[in-house]
Short mmCIF file of N, CA, C and O in Angstrom, two decimals:
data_model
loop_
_atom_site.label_atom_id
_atom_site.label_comp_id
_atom_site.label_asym_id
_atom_site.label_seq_id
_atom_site.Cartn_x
_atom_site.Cartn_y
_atom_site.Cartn_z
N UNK A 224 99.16 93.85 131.64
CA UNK A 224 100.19 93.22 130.85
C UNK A 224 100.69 94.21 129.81
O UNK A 224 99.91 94.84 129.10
N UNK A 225 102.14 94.35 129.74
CA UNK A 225 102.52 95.11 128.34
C UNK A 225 103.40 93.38 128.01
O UNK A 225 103.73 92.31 128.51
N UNK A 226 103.39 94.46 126.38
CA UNK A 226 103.83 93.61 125.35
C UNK A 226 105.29 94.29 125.02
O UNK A 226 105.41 95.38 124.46
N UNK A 227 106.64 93.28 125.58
CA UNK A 227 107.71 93.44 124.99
C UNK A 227 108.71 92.46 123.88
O UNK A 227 109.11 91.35 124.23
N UNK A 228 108.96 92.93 122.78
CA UNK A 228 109.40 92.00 121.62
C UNK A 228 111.27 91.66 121.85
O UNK A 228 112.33 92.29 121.85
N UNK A 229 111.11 91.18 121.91
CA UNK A 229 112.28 90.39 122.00
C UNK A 229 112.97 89.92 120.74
O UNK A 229 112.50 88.78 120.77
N UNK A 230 113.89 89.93 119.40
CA UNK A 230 114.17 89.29 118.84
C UNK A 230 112.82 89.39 117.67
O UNK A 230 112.38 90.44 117.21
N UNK A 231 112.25 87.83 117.31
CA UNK A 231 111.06 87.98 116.16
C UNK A 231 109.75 87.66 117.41
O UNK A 231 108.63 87.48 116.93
N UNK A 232 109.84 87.58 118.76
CA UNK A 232 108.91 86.90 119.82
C UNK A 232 108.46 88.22 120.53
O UNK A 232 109.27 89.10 120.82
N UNK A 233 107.28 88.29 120.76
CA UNK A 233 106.67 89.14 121.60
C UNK A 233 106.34 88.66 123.51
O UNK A 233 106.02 87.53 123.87
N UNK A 234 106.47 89.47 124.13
CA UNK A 234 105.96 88.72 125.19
C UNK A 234 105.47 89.39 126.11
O UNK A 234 105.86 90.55 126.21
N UNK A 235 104.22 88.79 127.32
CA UNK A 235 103.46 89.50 127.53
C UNK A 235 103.70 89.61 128.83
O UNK A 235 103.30 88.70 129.56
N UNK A 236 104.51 90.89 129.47
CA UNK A 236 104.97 91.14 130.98
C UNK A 236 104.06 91.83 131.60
O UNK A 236 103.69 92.98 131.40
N UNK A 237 103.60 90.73 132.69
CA UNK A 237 102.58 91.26 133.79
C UNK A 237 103.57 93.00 134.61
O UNK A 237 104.80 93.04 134.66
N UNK A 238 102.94 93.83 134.97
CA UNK A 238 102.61 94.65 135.75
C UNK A 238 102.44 95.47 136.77
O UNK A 238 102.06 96.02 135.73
N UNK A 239 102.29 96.29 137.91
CA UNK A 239 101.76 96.71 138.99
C UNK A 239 100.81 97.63 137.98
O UNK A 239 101.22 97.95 136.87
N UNK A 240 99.37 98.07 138.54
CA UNK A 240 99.15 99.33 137.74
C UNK A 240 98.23 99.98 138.79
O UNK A 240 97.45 99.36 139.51
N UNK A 241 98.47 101.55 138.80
CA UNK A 241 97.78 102.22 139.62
C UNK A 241 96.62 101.95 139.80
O UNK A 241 96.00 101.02 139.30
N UNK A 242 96.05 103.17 140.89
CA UNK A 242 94.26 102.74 141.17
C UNK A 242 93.69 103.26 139.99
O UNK A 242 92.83 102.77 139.26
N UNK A 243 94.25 104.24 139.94
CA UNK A 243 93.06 105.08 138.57
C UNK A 243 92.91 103.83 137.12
O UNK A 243 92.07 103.90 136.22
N UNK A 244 93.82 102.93 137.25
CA UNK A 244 93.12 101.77 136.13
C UNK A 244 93.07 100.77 137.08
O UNK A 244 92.48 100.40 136.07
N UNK A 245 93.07 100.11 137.78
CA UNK A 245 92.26 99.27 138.56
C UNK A 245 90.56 99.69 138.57
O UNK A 245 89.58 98.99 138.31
N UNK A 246 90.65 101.00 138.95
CA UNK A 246 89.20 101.20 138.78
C UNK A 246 88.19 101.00 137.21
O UNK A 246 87.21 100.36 136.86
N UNK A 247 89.21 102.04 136.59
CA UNK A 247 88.79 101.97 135.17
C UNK A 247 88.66 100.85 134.77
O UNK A 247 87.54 100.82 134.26
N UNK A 248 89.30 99.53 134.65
CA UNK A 248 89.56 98.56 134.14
C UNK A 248 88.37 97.62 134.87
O UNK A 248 87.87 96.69 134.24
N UNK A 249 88.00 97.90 136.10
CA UNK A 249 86.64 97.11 137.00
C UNK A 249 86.12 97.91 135.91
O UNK A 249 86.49 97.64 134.77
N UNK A 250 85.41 98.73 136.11
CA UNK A 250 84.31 99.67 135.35
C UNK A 250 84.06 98.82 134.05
O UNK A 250 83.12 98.08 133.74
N UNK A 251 85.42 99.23 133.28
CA UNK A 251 85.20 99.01 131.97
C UNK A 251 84.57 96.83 131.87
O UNK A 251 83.72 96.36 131.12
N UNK A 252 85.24 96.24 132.70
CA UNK A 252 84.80 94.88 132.66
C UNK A 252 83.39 94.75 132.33
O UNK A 252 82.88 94.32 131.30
N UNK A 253 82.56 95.44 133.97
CA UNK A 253 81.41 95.27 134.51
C UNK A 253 80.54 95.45 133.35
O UNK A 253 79.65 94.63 133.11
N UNK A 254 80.84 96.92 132.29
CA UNK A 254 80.03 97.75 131.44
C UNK A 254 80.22 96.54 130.08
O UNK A 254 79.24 96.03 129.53
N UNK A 255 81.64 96.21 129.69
CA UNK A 255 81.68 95.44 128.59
C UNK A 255 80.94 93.89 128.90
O UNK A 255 80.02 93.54 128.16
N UNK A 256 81.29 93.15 129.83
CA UNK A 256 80.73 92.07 130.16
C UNK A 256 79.60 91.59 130.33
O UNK A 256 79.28 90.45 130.01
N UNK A 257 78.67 92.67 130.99
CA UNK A 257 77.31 92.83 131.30
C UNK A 257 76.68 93.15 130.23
O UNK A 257 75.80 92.38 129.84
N UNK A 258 76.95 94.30 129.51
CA UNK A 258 75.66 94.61 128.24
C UNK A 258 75.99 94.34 127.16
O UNK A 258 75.06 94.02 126.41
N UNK A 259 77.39 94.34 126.58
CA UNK A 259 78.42 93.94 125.95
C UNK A 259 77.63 94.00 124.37
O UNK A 259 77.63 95.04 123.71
N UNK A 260 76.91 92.61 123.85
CA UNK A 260 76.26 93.51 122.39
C UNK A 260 74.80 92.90 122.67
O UNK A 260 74.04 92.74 121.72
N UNK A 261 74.44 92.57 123.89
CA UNK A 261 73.50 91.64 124.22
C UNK A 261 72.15 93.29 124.09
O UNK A 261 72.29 94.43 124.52
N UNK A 262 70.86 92.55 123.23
CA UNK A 262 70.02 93.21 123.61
C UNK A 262 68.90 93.11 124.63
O UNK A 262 68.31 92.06 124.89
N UNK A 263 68.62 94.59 125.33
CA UNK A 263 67.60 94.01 126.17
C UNK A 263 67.72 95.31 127.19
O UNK A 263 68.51 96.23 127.00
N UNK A 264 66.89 95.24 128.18
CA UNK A 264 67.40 96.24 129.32
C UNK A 264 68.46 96.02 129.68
O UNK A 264 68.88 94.93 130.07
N UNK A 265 69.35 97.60 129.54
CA UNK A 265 70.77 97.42 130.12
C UNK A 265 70.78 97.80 132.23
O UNK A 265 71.65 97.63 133.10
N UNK A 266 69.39 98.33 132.27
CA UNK A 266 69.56 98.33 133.67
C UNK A 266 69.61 97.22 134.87
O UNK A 266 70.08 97.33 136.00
N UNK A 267 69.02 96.21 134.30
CA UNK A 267 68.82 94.74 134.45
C UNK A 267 69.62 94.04 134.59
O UNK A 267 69.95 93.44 135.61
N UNK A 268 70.25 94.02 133.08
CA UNK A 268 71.38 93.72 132.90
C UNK A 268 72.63 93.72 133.72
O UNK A 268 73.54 92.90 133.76
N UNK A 269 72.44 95.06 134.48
CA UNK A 269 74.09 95.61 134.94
C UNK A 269 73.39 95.00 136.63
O UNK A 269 74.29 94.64 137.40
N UNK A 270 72.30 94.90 137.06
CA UNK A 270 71.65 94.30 138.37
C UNK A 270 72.25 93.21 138.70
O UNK A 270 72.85 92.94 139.74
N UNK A 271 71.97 92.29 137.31
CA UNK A 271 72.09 91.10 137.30
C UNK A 271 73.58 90.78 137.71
O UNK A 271 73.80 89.87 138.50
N UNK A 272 75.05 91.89 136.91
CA UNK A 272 76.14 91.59 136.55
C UNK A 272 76.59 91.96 138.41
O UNK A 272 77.18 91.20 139.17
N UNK A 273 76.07 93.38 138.71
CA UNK A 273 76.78 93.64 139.88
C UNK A 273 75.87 92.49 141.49
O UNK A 273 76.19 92.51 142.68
N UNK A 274 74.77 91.66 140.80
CA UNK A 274 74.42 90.58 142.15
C UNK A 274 75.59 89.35 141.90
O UNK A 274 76.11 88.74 142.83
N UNK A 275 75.97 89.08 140.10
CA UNK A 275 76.68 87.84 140.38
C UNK A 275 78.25 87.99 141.35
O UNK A 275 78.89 87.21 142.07
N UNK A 276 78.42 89.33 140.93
CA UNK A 276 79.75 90.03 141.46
C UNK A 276 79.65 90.00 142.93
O UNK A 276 80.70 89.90 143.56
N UNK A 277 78.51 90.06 143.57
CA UNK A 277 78.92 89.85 145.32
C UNK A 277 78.75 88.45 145.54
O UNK A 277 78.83 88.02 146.69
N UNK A 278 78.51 87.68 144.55
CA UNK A 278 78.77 86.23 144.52
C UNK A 278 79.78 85.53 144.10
O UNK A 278 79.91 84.33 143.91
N UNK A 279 80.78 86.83 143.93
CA UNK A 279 82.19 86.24 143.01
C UNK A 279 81.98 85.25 142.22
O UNK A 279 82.37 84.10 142.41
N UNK A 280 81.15 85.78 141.01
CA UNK A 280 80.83 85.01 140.09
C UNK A 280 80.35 85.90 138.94
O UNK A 280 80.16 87.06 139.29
N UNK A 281 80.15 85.68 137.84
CA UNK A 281 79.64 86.50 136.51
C UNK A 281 80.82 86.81 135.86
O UNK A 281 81.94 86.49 136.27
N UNK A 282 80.43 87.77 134.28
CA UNK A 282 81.34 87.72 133.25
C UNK A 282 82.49 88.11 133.82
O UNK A 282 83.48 87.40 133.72
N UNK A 283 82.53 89.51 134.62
CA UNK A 283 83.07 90.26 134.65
C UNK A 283 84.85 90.05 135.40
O UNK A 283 85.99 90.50 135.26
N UNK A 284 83.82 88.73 136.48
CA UNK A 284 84.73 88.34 137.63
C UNK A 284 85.75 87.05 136.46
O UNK A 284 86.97 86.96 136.36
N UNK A 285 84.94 86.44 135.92
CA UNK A 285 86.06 85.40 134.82
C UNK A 285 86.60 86.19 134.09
O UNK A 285 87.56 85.63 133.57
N UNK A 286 86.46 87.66 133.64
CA UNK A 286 87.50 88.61 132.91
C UNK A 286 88.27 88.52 133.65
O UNK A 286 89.25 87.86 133.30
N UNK A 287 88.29 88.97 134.73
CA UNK A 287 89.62 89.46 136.15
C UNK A 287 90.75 88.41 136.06
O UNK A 287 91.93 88.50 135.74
N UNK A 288 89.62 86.90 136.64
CA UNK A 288 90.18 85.58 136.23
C UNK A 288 91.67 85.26 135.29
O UNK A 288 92.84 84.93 135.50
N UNK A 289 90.74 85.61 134.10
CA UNK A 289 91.29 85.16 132.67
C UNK A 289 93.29 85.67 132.71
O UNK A 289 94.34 85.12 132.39
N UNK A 290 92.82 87.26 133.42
CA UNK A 290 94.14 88.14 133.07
C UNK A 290 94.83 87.69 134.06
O UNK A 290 95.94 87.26 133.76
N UNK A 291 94.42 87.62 135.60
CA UNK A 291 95.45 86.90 136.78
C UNK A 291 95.91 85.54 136.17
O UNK A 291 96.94 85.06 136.65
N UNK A 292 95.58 85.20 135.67
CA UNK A 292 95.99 83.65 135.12
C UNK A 292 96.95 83.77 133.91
O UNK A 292 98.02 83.17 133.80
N UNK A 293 96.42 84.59 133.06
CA UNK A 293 98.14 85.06 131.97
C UNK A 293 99.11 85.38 132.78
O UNK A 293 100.16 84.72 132.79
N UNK A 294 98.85 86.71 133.80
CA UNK A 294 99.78 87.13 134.47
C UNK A 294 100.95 85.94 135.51
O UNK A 294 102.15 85.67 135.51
N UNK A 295 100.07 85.64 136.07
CA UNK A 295 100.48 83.75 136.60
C UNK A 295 101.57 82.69 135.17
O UNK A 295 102.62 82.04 135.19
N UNK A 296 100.92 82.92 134.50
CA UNK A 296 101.54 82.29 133.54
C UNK A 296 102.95 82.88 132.98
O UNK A 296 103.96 82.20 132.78
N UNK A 297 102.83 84.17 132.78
CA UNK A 297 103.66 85.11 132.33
C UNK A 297 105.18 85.86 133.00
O UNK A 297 106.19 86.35 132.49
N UNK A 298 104.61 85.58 134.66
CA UNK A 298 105.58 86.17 135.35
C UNK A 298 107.18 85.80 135.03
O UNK A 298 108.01 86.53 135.57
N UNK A 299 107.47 85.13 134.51
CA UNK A 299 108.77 84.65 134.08
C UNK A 299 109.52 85.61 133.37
O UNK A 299 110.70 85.93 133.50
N UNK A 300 108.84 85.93 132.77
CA UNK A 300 108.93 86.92 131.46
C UNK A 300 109.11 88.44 132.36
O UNK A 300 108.82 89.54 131.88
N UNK A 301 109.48 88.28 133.34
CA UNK A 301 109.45 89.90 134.34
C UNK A 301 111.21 90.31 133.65
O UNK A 301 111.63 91.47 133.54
N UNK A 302 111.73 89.48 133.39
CA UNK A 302 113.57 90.07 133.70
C UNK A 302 113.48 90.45 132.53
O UNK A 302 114.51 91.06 132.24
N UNK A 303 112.30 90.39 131.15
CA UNK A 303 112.33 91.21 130.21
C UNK A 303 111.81 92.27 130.34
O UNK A 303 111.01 92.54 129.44
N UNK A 304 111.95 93.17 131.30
CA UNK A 304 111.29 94.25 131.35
C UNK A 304 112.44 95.20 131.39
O UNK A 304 112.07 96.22 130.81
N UNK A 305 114.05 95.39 131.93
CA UNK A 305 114.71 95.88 131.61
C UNK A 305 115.31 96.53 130.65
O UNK A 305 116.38 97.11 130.86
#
């Protein structure tokens, strides 16, 4: 999503974005979601995050969630991208 202002309104236009942040942006989920400020073993931790993930399930996968669903919400807002 970028953020384009319009007037006094901001708004949040979904996207295409390369692989090199598709990846980054998995990465960064998995790493923030999983150990995030939680203490404890982080190796465990990231076990735990990448078994819920072949279960399409855990933090990381409701991050993904969260943003397809703005983006869903948002697409309207595409003809402000000109």
């Amino acid at each position: 999503l970028i953020t384009k202002k319009r007037g006094s309104i901001s708004y949040n236009i979904p996207v295409s974005v390369g692989v090199k942040r598709e990846i980054f942006q998995s990465i960064y989920w998995i790493i923030n979601e999983s150990c995030g400020f939680k203490k404890g073993n982080y190796e465990m931790l990231l076990v735990k995050e990448f078994i819920n993930l072949s279960y399409q399930i855990g933090n990381a996968m409701r991050a993904k969630k969260n943003l397809h669903k703005i983006g869903e919400q948002n697409r309207i807002y595409i003809r402000y991208l000109v």
